[in-house]
mmCIF file of C-alpha atoms and ligand atoms in Angstrom:
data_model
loop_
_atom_site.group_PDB
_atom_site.id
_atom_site.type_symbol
_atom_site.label_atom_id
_atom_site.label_comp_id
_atom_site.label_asym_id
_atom_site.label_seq_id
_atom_site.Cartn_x
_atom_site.Cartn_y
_atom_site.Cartn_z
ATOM 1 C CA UNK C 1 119.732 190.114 61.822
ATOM 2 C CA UNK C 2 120.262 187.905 64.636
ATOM 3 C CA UNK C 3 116.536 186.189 64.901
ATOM 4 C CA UNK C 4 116.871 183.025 64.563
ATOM 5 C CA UNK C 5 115.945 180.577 67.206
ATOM 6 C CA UNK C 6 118.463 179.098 69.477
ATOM 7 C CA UNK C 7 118.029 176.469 72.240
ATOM 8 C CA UNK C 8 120.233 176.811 74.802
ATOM 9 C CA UNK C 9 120.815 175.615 78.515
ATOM 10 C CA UNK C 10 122.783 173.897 81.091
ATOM 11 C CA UNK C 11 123.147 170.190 81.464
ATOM 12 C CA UNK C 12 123.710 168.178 84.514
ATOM 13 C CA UNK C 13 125.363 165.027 84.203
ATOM 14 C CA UNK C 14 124.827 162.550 86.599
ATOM 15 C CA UNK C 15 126.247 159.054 86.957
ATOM 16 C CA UNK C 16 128.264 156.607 89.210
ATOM 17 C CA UNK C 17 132.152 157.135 89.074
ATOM 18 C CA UNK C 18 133.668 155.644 86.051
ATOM 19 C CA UNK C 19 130.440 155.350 83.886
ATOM 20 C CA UNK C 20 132.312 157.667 81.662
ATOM 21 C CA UNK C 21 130.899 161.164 82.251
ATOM 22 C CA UNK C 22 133.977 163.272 81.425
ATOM 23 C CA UNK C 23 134.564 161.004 78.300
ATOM 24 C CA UNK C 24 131.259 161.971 77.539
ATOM 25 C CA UNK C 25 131.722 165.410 77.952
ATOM 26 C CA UNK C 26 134.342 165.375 76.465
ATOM 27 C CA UNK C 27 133.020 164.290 73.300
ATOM 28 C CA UNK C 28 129.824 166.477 73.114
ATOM 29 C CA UNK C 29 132.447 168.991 73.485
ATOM 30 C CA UNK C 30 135.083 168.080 70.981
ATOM 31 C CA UNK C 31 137.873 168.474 72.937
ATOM 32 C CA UNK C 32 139.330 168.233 76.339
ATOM 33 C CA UNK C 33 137.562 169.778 78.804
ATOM 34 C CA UNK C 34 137.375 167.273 82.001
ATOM 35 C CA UNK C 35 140.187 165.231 83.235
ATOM 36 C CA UNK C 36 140.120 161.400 82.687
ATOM 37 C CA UNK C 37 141.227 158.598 84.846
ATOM 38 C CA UNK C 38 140.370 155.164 85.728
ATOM 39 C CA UNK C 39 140.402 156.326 89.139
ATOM 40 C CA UNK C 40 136.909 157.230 90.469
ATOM 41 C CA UNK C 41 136.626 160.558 91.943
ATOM 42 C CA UNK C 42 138.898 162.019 89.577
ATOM 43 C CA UNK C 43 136.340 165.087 88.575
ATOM 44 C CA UNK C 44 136.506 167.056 92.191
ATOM 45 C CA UNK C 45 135.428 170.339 90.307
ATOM 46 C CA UNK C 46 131.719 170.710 88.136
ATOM 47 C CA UNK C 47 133.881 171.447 85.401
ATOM 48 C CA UNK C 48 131.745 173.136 82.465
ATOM 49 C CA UNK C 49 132.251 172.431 78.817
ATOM 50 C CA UNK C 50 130.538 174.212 76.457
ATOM 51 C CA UNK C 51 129.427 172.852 73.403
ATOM 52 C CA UNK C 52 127.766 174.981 70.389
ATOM 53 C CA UNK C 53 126.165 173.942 67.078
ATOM 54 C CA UNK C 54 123.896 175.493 64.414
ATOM 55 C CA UNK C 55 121.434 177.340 66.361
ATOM 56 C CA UNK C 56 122.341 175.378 69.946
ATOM 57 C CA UNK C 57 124.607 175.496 72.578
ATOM 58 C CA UNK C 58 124.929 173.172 75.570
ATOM 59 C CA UNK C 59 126.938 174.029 78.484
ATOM 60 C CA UNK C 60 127.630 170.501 80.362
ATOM 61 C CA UNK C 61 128.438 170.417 83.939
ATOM 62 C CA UNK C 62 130.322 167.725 84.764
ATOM 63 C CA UNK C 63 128.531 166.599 88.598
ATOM 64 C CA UNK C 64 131.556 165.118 91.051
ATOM 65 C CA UNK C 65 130.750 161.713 92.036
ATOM 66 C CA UNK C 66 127.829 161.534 95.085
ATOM 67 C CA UNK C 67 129.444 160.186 97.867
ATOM 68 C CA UNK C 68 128.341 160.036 101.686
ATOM 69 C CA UNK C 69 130.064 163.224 103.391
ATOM 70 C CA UNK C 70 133.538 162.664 105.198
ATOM 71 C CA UNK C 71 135.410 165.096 105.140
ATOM 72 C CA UNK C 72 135.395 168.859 104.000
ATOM 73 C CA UNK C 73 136.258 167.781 100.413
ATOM 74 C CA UNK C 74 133.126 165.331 99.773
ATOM 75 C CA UNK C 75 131.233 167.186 101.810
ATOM 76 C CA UNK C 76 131.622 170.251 99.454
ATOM 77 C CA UNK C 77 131.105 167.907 96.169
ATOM 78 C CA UNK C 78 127.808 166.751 97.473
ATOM 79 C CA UNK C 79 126.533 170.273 97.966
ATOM 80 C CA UNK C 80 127.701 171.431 94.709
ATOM 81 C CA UNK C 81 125.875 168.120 93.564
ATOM 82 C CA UNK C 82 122.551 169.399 94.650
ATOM 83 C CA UNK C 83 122.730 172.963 94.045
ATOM 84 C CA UNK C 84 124.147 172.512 89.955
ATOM 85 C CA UNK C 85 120.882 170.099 89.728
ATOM 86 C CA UNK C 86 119.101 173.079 91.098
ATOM 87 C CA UNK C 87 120.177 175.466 88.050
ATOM 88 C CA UNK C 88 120.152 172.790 85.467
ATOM 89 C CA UNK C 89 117.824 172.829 82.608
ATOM 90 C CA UNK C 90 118.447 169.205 81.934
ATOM 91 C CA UNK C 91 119.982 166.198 83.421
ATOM 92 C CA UNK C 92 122.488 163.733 81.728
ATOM 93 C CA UNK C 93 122.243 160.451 83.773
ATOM 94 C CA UNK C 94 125.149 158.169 82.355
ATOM 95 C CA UNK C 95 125.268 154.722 82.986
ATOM 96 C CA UNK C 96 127.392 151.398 81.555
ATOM 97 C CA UNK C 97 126.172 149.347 79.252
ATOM 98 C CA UNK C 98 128.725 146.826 80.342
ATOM 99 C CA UNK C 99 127.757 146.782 83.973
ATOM 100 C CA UNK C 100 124.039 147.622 83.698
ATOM 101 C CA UNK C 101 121.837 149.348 86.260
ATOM 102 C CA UNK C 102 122.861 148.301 89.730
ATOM 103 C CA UNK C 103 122.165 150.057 92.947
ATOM 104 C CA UNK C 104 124.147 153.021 92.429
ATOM 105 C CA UNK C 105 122.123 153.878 89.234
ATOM 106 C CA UNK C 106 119.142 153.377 91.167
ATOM 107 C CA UNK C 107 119.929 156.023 94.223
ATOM 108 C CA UNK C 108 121.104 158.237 91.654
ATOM 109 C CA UNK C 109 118.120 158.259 89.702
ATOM 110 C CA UNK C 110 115.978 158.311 92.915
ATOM 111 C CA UNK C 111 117.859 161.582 93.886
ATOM 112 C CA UNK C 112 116.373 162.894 90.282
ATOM 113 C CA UNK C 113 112.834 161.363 90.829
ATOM 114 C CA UNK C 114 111.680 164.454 92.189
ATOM 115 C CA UNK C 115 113.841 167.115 89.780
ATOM 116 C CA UNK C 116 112.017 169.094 87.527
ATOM 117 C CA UNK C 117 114.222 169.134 84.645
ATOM 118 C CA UNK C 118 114.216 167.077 81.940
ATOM 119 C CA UNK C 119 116.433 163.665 82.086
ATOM 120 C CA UNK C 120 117.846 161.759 79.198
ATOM 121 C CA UNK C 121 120.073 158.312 79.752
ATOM 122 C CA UNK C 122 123.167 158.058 78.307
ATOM 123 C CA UNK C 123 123.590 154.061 78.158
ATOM 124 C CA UNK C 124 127.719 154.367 77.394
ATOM 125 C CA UNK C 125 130.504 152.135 76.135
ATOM 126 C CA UNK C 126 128.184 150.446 74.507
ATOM 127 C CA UNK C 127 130.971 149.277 72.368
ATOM 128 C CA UNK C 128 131.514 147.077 75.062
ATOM 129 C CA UNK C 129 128.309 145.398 74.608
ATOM 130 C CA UNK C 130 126.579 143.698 72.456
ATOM 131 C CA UNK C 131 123.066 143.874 70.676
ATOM 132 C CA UNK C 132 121.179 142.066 73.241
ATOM 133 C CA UNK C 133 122.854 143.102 75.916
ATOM 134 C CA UNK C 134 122.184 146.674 74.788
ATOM 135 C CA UNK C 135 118.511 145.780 74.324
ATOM 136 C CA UNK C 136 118.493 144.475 77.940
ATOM 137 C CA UNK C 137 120.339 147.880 79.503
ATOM 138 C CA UNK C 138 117.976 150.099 77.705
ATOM 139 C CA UNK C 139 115.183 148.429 79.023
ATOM 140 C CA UNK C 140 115.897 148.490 83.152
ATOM 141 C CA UNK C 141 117.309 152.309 81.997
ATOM 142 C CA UNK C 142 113.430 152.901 80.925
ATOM 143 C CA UNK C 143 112.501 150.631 84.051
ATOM 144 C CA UNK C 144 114.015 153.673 86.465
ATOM 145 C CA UNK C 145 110.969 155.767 85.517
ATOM 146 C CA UNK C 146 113.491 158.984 85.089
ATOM 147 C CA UNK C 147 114.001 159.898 81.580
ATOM 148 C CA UNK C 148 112.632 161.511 79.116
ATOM 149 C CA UNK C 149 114.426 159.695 76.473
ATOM 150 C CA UNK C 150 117.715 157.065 76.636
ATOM 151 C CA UNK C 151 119.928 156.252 74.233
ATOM 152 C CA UNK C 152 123.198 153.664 73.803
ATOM 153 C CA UNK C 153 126.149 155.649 72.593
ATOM 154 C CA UNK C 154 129.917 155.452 73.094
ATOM 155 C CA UNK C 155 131.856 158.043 74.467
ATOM 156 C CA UNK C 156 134.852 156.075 73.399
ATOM 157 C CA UNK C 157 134.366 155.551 69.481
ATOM 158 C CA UNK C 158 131.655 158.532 69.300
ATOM 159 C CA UNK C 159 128.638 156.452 68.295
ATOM 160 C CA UNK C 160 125.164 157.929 69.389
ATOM 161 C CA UNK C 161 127.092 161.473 70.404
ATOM 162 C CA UNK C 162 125.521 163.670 68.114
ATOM 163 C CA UNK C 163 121.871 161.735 68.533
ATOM 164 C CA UNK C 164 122.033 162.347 72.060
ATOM 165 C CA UNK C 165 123.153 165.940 71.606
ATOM 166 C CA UNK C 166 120.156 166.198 69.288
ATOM 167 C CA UNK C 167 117.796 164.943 72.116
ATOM 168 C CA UNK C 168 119.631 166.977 74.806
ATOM 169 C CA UNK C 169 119.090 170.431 72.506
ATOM 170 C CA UNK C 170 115.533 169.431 71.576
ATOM 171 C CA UNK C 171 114.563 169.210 75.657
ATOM 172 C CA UNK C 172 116.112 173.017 76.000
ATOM 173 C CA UNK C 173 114.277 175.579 76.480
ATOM 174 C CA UNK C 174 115.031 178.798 73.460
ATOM 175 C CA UNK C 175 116.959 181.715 74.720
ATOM 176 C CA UNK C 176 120.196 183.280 73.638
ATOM 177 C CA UNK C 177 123.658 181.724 73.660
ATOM 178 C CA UNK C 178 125.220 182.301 77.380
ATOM 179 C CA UNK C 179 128.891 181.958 75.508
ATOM 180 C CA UNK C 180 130.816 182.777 72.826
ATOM 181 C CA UNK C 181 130.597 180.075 70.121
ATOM 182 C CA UNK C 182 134.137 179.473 70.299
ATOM 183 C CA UNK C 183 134.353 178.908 73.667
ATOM 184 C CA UNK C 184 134.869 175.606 75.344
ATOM 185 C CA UNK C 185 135.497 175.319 79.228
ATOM 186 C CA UNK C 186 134.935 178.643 81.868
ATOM 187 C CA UNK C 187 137.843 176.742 83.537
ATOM 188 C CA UNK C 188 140.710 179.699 84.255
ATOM 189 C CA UNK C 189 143.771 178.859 82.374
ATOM 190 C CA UNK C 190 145.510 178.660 86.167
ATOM 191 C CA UNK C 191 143.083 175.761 86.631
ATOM 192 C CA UNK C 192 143.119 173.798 83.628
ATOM 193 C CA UNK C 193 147.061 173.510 83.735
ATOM 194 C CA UNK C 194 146.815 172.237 86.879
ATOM 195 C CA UNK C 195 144.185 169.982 85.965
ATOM 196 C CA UNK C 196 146.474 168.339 83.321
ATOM 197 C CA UNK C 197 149.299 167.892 85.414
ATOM 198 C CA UNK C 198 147.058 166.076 87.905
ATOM 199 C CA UNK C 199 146.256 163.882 85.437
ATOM 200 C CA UNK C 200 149.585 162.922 84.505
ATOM 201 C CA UNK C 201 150.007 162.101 88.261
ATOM 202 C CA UNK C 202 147.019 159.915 88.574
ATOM 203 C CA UNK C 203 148.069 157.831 85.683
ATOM 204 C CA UNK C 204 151.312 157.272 87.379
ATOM 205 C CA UNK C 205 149.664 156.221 90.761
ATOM 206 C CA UNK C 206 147.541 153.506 92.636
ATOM 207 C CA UNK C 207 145.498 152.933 95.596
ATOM 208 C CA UNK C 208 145.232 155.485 97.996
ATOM 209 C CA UNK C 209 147.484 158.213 96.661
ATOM 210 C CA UNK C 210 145.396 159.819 93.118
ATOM 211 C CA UNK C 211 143.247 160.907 95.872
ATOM 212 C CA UNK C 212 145.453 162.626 97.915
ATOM 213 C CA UNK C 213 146.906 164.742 95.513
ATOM 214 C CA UNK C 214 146.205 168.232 94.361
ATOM 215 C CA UNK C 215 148.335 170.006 92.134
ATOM 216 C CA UNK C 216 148.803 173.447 92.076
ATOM 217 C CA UNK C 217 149.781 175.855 89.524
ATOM 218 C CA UNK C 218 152.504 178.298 91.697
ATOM 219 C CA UNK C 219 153.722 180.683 88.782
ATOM 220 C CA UNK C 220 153.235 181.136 85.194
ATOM 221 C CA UNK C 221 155.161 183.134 83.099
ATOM 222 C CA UNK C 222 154.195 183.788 79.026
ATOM 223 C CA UNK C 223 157.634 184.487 76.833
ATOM 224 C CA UNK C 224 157.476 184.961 73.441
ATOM 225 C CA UNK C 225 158.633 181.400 72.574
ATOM 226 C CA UNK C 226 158.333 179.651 76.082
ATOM 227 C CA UNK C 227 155.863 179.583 78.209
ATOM 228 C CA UNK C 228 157.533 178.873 82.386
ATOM 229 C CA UNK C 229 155.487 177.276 84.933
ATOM 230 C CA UNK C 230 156.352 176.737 88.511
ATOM 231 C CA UNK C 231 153.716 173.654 89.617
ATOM 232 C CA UNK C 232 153.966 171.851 93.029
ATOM 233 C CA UNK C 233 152.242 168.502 93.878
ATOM 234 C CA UNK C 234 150.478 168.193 97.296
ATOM 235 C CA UNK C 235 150.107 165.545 98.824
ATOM 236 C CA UNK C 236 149.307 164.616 102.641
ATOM 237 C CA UNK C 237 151.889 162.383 103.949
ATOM 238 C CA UNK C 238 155.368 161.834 103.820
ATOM 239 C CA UNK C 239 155.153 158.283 102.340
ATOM 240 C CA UNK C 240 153.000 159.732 99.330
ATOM 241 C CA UNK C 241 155.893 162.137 98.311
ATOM 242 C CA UNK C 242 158.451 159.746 98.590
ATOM 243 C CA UNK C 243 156.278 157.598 96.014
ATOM 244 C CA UNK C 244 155.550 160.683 93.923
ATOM 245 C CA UNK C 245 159.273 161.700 94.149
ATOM 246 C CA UNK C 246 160.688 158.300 93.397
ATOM 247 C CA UNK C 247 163.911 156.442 93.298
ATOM 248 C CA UNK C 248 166.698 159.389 93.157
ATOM 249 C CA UNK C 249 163.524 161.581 91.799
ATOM 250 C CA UNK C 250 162.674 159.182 88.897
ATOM 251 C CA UNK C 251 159.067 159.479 89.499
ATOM 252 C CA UNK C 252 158.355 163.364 89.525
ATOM 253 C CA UNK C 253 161.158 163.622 86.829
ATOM 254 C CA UNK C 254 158.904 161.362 84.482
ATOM 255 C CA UNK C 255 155.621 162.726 85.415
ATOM 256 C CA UNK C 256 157.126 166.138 85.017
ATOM 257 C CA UNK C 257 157.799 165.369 81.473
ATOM 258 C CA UNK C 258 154.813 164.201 80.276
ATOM 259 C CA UNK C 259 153.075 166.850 81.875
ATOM 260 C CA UNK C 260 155.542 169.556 80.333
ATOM 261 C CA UNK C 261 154.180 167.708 77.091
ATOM 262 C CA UNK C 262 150.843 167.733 77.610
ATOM 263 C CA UNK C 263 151.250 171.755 78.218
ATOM 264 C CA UNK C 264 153.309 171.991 75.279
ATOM 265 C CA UNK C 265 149.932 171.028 73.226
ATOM 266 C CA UNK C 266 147.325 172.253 75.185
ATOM 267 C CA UNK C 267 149.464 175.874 75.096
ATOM 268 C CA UNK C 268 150.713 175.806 71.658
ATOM 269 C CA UNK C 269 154.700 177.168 72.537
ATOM 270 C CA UNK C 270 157.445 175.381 74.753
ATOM 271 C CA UNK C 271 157.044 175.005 78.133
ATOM 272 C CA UNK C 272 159.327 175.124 80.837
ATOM 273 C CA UNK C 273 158.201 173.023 83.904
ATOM 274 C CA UNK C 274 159.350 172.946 87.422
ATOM 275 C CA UNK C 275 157.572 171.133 89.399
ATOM 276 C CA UNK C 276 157.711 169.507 93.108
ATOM 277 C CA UNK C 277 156.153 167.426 95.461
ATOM 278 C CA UNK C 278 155.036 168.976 98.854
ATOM 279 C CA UNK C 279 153.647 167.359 102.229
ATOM 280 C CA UNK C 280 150.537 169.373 103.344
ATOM 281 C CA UNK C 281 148.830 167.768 105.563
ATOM 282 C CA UNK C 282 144.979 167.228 105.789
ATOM 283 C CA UNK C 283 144.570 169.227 102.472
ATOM 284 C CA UNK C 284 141.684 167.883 101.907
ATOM 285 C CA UNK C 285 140.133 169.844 105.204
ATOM 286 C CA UNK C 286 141.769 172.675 104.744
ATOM 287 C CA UNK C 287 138.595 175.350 103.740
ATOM 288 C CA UNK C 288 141.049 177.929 102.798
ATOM 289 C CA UNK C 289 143.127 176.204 100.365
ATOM 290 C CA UNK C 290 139.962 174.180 98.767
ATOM 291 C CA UNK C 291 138.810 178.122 97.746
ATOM 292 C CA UNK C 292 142.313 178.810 96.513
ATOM 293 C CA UNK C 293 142.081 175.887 94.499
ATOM 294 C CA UNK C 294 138.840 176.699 92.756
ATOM 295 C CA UNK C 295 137.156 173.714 94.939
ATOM 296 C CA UNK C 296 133.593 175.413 95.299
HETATM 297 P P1 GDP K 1 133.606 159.312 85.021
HETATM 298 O O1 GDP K 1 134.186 158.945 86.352
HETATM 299 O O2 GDP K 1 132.164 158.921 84.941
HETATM 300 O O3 GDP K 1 133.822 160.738 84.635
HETATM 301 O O4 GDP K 1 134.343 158.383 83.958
HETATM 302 P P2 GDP K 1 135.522 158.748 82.949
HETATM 303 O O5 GDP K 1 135.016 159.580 81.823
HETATM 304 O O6 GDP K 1 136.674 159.276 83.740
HETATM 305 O O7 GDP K 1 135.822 157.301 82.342
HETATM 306 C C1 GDP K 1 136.177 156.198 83.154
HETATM 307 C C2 GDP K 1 136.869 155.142 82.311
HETATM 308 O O8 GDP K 1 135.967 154.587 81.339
HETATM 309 C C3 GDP K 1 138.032 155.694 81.496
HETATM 310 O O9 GDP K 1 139.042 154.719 81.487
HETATM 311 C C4 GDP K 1 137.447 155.871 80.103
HETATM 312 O O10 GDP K 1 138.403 155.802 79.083
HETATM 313 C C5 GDP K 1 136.475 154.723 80.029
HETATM 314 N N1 GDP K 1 135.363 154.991 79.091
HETATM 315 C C6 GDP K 1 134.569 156.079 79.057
HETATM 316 N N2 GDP K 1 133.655 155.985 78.063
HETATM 317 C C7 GDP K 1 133.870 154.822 77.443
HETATM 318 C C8 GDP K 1 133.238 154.139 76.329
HETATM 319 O O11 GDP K 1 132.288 154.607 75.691
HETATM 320 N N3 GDP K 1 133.737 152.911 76.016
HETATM 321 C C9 GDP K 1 134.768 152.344 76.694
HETATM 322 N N4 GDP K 1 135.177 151.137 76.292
HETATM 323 N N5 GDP K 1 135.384 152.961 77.726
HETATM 324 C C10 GDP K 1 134.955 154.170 78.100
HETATM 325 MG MG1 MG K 2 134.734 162.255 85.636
#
């Protein structure tokens, strides 16, 4: 009979952009859950991935960036910031071992000071660092008065995951699983294609643009061998398309294909890929298309 104990709960990860918390997630998970980028505010959605062992399960919300309100967009991230902390049973505060603990860490952690949850510190890419300098990040880490417990891993090469996942599970409180063991992201399928095709995009552009786009998923059609989906880009001005469109198309043509690629794995069965670039302006304020997009 199904009696034995299982610790289960929801985990908050916290951490300045680019410490590495998708990567992260991504690994506790075992496969790809979050978008990653070297562009900061890449993660616009608390994207869950669900993780499940022998007699645990963590499901691992990945927090969007904290960022002072500006428009509708942030301004929506920072309350979802707040109220996923709320519902959390633990927190995940990431930082870089490369960088160490500068300001940001510190107003991060403040905003956890007075959290009743549980907090373990992920000092990541420690592969990047070396013994002392590990030594020296692990001790300011302890020095923020936060955590429960902290540990040096790499999301990169996987070092540390499974220790940390063992300190995460042993923090949760016991109850029964809240998802299948097989499952791995609550992310619609709409969603998560779109998500990879936005992340072909932002590793095609610079500067100002990987934040002005949104991608979104028009049409999908299932075939027995081919899977058809009708994508658009959106972007907000007329210069961004004509970057994202390219010299007689080049640019969309290539990011089409990689992202036609990337589908072709993620869906198992050939894909056929339209996909265009579309001025809409101010997006980003736009309440109405944020809740089509599954922006909460
Ligand atoms: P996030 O903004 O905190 O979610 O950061 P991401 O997970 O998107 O990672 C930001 C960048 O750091 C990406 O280029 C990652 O490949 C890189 N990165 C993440 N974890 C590690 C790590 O453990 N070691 C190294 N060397 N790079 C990492
Ligand atoms: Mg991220």
């Amino acid at each position: 009979m199904g009696l034995e104990l299982t610790r289960t709960g929801f985990v908050a990860i916290a951490g300045r952009p680019n410490v590495g918390k998708s990567t992260l997630a991504n690994a506790i998970v075992g496969s790809k859950v979050a978008i990653i980028s070297d562009k900061p505010q890449t993660t616009r959605r608390a994207i869950r991935g669900i993780a499940t062992g022998e007699g645990w399960q963590l499901v691992l919300v990945d927090l969007p960036g904290v960022q002072r309100p500006r428009d509708a967009l942030t301004m929506r991230m920072q309350r979802r910031v707040e109220h996923e902390l709320e519902d959390a049973d633990a927190c995940l505060l990431v930082v870089n071992a490369e960088q160490g603990i500068g300001p940001g860490d510190r107003f991060i952690s403040g905003s956890l000071e007075g959290a009743t949850v549980p907090v373990v510190i992920a000092v990541n890419k420690a592969d990047r660092a070396d013994r002392a300098r590990i030594a020296e990040v692990l001790t300011d880490a302890e020095a923020l008065g936060v955590a429960d417990e902290i540990f040096p891993v790499s999301a990169r090469t996987g070092e540390g995951v499974s220790a940390i996942v063992e300190g995460l599970v042993s923090l949760l409180p016991e109850g029964p699983f809240y998802f299948p063991p097989e499952q791995h992201s609550d992310l619609t399928e709409q969603v998560l294609l779109a998500e990879l095709v936005r992340e072909q995009v932002l590793a095609r552009t610079r500067q100002e643009v990987p934040h002005a786009v949104e991608v979104e998923l028009q049409d999908i059609e299932h075939h027995e061998d081919l899977v058809r989906i009708e994508a658009v880009i959106l972007v907000e001005t007329e210069s961004q398309k004509g970057i994202l469109v390219g010299a007689g198309g080049r640019m969309v043509k290539t990011i089409g294909t990689a992202a036609r690629r990337v589908l072709e794995g993620e869906l198992g069965r050939r894909v056929h890929l339209a996909l265009s670039v579309r001025v809409r302006r101010h997006w980003r304020a736009d309440e109405h298309l944020l809740d089509r997009l599954g922006i909460e």
